[in-house]
Short mmCIF file of C-alpha atoms in Angstrom, two decimals:
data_model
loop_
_atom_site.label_atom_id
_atom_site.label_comp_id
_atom_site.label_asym_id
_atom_site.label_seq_id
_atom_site.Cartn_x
_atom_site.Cartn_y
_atom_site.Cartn_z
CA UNK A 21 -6.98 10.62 5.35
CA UNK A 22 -5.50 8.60 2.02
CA UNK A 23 -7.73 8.72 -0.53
CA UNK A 24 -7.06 7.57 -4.20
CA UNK A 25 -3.79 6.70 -5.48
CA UNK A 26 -2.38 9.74 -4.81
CA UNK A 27 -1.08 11.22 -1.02
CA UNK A 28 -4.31 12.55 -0.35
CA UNK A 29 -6.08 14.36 2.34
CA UNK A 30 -9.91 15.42 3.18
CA UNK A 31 -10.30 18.77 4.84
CA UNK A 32 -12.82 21.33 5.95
CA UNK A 33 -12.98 24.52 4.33
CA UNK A 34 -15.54 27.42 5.35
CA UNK A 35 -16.72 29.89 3.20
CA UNK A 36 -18.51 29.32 -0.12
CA UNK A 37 -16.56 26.49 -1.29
CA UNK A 38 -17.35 24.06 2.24
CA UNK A 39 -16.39 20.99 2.04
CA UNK A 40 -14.09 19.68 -0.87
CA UNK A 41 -10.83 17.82 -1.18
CA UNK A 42 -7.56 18.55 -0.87
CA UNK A 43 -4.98 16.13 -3.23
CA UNK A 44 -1.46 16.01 -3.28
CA UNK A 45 -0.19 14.66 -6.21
CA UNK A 46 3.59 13.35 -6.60
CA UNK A 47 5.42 11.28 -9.99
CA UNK A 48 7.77 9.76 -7.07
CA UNK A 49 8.20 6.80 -9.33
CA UNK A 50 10.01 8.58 -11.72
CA UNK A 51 12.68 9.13 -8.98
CA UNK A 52 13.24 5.89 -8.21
CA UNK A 53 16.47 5.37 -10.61
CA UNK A 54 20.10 3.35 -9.95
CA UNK A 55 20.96 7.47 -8.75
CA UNK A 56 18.38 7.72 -6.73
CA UNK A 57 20.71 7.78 -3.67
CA UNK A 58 22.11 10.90 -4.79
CA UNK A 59 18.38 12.85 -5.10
CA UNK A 60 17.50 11.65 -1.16
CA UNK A 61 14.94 9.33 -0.29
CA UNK A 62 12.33 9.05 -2.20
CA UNK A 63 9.29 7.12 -1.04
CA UNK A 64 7.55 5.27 -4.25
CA UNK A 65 3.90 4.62 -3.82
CA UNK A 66 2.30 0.97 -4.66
CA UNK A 67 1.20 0.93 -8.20
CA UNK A 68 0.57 -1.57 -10.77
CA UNK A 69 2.26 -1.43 -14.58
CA UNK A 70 -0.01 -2.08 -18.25
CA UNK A 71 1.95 -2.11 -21.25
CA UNK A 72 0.91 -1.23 -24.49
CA UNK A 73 1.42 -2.26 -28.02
CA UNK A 74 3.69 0.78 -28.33
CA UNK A 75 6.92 2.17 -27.80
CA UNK A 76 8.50 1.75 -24.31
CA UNK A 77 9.87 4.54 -22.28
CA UNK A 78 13.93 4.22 -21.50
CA UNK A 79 12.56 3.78 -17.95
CA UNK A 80 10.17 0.92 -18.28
CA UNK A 81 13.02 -1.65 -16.61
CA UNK A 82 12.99 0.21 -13.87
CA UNK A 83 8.65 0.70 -13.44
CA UNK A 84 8.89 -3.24 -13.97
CA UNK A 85 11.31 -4.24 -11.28
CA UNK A 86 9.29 -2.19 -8.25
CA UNK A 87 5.59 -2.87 -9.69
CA UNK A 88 2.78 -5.04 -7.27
CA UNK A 89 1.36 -6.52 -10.93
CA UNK A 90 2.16 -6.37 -14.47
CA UNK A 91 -0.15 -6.77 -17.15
CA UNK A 92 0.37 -6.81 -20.56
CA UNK A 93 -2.41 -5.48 -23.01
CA UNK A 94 -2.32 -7.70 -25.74
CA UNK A 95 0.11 -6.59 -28.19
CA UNK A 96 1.76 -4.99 -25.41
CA UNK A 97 3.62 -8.59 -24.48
CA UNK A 98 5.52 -8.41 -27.97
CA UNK A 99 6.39 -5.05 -26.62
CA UNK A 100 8.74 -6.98 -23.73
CA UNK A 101 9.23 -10.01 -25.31
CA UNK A 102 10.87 -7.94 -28.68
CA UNK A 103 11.86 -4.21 -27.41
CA UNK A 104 12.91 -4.76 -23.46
CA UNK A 105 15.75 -6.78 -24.19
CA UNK A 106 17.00 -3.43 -26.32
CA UNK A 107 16.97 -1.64 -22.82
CA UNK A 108 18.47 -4.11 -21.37
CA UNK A 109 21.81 -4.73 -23.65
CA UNK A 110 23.75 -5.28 -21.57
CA UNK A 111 22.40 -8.06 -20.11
CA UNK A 112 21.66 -11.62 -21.23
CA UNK A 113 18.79 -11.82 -23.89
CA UNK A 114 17.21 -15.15 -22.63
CA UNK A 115 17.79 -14.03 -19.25
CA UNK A 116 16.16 -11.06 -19.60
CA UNK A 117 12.93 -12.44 -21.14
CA UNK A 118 12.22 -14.90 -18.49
CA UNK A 119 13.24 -11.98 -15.73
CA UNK A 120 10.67 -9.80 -17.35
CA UNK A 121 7.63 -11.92 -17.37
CA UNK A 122 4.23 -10.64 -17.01
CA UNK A 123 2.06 -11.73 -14.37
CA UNK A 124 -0.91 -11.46 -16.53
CA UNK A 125 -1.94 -10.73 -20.63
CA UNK A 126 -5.73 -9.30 -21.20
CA UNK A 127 -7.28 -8.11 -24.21
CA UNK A 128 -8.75 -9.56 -27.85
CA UNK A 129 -5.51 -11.26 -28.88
CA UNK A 130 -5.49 -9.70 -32.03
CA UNK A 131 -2.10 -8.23 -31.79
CA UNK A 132 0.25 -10.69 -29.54
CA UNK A 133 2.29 -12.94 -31.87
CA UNK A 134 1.44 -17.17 -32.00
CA UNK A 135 4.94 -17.34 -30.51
CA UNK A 136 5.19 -14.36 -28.06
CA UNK A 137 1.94 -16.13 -26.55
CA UNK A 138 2.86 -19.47 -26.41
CA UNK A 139 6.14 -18.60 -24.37
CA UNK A 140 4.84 -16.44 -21.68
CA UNK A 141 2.10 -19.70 -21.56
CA UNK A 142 4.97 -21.95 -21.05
CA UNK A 143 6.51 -19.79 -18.03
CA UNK A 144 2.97 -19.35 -16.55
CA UNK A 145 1.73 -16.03 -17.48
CA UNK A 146 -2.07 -15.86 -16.99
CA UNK A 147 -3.30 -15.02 -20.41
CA UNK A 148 -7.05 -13.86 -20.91
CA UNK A 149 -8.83 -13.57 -23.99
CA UNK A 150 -11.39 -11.03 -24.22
CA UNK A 151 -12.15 -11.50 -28.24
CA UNK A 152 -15.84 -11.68 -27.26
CA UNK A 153 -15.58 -7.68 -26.34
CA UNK A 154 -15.22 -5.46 -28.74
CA UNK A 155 -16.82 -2.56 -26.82
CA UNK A 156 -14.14 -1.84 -25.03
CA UNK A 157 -10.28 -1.24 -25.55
CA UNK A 158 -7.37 -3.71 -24.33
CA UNK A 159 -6.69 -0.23 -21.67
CA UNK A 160 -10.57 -0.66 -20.50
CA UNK A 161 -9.99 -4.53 -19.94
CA UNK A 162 -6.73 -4.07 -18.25
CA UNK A 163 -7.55 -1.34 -15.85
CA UNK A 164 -10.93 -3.11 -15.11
CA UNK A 165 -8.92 -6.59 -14.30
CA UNK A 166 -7.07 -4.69 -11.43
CA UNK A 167 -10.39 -2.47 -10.38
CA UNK A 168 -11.30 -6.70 -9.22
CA UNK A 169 -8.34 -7.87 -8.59
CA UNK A 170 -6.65 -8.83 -5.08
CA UNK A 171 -4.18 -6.37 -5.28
CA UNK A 172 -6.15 -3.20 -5.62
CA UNK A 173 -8.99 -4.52 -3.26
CA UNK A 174 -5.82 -4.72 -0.45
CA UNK A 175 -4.97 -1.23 -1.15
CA UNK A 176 -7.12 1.26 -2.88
CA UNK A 177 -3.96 3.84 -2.70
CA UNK A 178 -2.75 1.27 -5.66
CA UNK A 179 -1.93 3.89 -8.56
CA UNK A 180 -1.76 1.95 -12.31
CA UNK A 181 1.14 3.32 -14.65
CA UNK A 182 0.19 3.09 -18.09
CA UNK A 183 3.68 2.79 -20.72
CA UNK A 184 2.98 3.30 -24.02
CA UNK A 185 0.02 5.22 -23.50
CA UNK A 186 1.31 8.32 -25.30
CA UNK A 187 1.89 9.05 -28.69
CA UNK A 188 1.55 6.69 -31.70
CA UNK A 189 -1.83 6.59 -33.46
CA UNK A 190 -4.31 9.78 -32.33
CA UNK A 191 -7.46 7.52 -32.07
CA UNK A 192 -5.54 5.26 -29.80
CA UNK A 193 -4.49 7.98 -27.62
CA UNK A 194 -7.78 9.54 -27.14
CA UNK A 195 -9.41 5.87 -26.08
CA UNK A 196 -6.60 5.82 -23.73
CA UNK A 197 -7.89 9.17 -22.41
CA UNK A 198 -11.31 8.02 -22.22
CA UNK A 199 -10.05 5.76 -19.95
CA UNK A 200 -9.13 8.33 -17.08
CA UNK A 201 -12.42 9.02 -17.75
CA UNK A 202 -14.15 5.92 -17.31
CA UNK A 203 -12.36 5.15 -14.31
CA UNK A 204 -12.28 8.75 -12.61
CA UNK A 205 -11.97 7.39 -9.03
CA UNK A 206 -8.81 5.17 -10.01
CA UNK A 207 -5.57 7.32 -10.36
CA UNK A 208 -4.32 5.99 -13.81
CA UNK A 209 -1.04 7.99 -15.11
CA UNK A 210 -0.66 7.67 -18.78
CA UNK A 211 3.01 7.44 -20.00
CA UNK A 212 5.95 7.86 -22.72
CA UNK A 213 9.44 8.72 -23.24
CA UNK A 214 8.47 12.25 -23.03
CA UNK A 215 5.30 12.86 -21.15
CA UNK A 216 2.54 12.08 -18.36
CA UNK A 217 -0.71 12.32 -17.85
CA UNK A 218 -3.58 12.07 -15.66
CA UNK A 219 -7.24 13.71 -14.80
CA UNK A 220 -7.56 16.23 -12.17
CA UNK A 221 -11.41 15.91 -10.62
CA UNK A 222 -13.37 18.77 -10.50
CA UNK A 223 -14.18 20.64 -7.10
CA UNK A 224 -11.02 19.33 -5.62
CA UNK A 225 -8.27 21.62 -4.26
CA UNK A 226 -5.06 19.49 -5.99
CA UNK A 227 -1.38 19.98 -5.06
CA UNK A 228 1.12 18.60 -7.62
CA UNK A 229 4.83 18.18 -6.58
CA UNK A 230 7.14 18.71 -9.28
CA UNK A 231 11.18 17.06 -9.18
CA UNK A 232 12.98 19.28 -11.18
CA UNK A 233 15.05 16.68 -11.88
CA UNK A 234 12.68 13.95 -13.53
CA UNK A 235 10.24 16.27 -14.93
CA UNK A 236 8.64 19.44 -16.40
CA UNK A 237 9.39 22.46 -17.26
CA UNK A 238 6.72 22.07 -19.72
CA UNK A 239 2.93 21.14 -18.55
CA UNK A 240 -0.93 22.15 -19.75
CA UNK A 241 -4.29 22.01 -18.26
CA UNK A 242 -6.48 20.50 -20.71
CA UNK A 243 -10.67 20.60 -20.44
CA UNK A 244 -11.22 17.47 -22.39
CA UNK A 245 -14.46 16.06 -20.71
CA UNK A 246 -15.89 19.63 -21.02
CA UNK A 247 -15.78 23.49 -20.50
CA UNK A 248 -14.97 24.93 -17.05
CA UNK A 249 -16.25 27.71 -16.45
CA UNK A 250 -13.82 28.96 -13.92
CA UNK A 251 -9.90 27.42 -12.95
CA UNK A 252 -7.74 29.01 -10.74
CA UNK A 253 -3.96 27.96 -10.38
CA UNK A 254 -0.59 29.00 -8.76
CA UNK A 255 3.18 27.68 -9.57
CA UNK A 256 2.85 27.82 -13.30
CA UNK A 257 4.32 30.95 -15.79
CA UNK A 258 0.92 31.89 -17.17
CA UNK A 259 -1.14 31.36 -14.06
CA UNK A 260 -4.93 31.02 -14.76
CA UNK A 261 -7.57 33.18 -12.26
CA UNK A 262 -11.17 32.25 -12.27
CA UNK A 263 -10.45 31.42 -15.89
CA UNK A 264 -13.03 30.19 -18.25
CA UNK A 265 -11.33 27.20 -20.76
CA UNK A 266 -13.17 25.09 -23.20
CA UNK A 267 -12.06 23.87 -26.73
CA UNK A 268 -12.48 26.65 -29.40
CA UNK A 269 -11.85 29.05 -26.85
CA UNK A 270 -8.70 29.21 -24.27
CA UNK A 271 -6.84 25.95 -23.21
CA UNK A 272 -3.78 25.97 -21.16
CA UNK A 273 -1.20 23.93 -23.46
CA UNK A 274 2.50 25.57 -23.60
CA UNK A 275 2.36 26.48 -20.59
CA UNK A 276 5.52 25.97 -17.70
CA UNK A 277 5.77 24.81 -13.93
CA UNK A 278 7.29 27.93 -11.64
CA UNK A 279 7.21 26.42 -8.83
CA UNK A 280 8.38 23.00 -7.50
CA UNK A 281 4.85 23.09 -6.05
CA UNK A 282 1.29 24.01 -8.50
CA UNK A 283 -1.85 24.19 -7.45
CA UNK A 284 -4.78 23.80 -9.36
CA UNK A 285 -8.55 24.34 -8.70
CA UNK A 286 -11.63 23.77 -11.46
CA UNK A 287 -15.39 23.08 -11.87
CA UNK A 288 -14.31 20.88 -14.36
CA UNK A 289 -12.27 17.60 -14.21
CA UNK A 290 -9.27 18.56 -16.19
CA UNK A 291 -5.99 16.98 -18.15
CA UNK A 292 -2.77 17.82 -16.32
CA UNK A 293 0.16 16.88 -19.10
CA UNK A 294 3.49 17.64 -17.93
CA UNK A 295 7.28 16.74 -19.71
CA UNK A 296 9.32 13.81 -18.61
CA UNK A 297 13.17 15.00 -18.69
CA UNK A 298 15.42 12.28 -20.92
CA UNK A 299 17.85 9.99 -18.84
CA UNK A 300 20.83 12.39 -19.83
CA UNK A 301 19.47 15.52 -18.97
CA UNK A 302 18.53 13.75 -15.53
CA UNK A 303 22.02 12.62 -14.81
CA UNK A 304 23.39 15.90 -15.16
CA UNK A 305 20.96 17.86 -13.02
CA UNK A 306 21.70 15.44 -10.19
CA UNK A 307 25.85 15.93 -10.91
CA UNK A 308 25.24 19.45 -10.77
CA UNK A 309 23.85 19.24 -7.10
#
C-alpha cells in the first residue's frame, strides 16, 4: 500500500528482520521541465511548495506552476516578490508577480517587507502572523499549517518541497534539519540550486531512484539524530555493510550513486543528501540521448 509521501509499499519479510517497510523513494519533480517530453513520462507526485528567506533554485518557476499549495515563510514572500521575476526575464515583471502569488504567508513577520506584505494582502494572500511563537522556526509553522490543512488531510501521499532550505546561514540550516526531524512521518525534501535532502527512517528497507539526468553523482548518508550501529547499502561507490556511523567516527559524505537504483537499510533514521545537476548540464545529457 501508499504510505508517506513517497511510492511506498508494506511487505512481509521472514527471518530476523519480520516485519518492516519497504520505501521507494523518487525526486520525479525534478523531471518535470519544458524538456520533459524528451526524458519520457514522468509521473510527478502531489506535493506542496514553502519558500524561504533565501536564495531560489533556477527551478523554483517550475515547482510553483505544478504545486497543490504555496506558502511563503515569512521573509520567504520578498523572496518571489524581489528574486522570481529574475527567473522569469523574459516575461512581464507585473505580470509575473501577480502570476506568482502565494496562497498563504506564515511565520513572525519579522523579515517580509511593509510593502511586499501589503501587496500579496491586496491580491488575497492569506497572511498569518505567528509573532506570539518564538519557539519554533517560520519551517516548523509552515510545515505544521499543511500537517492541518485540507490539502494534506485529502491526501497523506502530499510530499512538501522546501526551496531555500539549503545553504546560507549554518544555524538556519540545521533548524531546517530539525525539522525532518520533528515531522518524521511527513516526507519533507529540503532544497537548493545544488542539493536535496530528506530523512531516511530507521528499520525501513528504502529504495531511492536516481535520474541521471536531474541528479547525483554525488550523495552521503548522514547519522544526524544519532549513531547507527549497523547500515547496509547497495548502488553507491563506497557501499557500506553492517557499518557502524556516528559523528567523530565514520559518516558517509563524498560518497557517489552507482546505480540508477540505491538501497539503503539502518537502525538509525539517517540524512540522504544527494547533488542536483545545473539546468545546462541537464540539457545536454538529454541531447545526448
Amino acid at each position: 500500500m501508499e504510505i508517506n509521501s513517497f511510492a511506498c509499499s508494506e511487505e512481509e519479510r521472514g527471518g530476523l528482520e519480520g516485519m518492516f517497510r519497504n520505501i521507494r523513494h523518487s525526486s520525479n519533480f525534478l523531471c518535470n521541465h519544458d524538456f520533459s517530453k524528451d526524458m519520457g513520462k514522468c509521473r510527478v507526485d502531489a506535493y506542496a511548495l514553502i519558500i524561504l528567506n533565501n536564495c531560489l533554485p533556477w527551478f523554483t518557476p517550475v515547482l510553483w506552476k505544478e504545486a497543490k499549495l504555496r506558502i511563503c515563510a515569512d521573509g520567504g514572500a520578498n523572496r518571489i516578490y524581489d528574486d522570481l521575476p529574475n527567473l522569469l526575464s523574459h516575461e512581464d515583471l507585473a505580470k509575473v508577480r501577480e502570476v506568482y502569488k502565494p496562497d498563504v504567508i506564515k511565520g513572525d513577520m519579522d523579515s517580509i517587507r511593509p510593502d511586499v506584505k501589503e501587496f500579496y494582502a491586496g491580491l488575497g494572500t492569506n497572511i498569518l502572523d505567528e509573532s506570539h511563537d518564538q519557539d519554533t522556526t517560520d519551517l516548523h509553522k509552515c510545515v505544521a499549517f499543511i500537517k492541518d490543512s485540507t490539502a494534506y488531510l485529502h491526501d497523506r501521499n502530499l510530499k512538501i518541497l522546501v526551496v531555500g532550505a539549503l545553504g546560507g546561514r549554518l544555524d538556519h540550516e540545521l533548524a531546517n534539519i530539525n525539522v525532518l526531524y520533528t515531522f518524521s512521518s511527513m516526507q519533507i525534501i529540503l532544497l537548493n540550486d545544488e542539493n536535496l535532502a530528506f530523512l531516511l527512517e530507521k528499520n525501513c528497507h528504502h529504495e531511492i531512484i536516481i535520474n541521471p539526468v536531474t541528479e547525483g553523482p554525488h550523495c552521503g548518508l548522514i547519522p544526524v539524530g544519532g549513531p547507527s550501529k549497523s547500515t547496509t547499502t547497495t548502488g553507491l561507490k563506497w557501499n557500506l555493510d553492517n557499518s557502524i556511523m556516528q559523528f567523530g567516527g565514520l559518516i558517509s559524505t563524498c560518497n557517489m550513486c552507482n546505480s540508477e537504483i540505491v538501497t539503503v537499510y539502518s537502525d538509525a533514521d539517517l540524512l540522504w543528501t544527494i547533488s542536483i545537476q545545473k539546468y545546462s548540464n541537464q540539457i545536454s545529457k538529454v541531447q545526448k540521448t
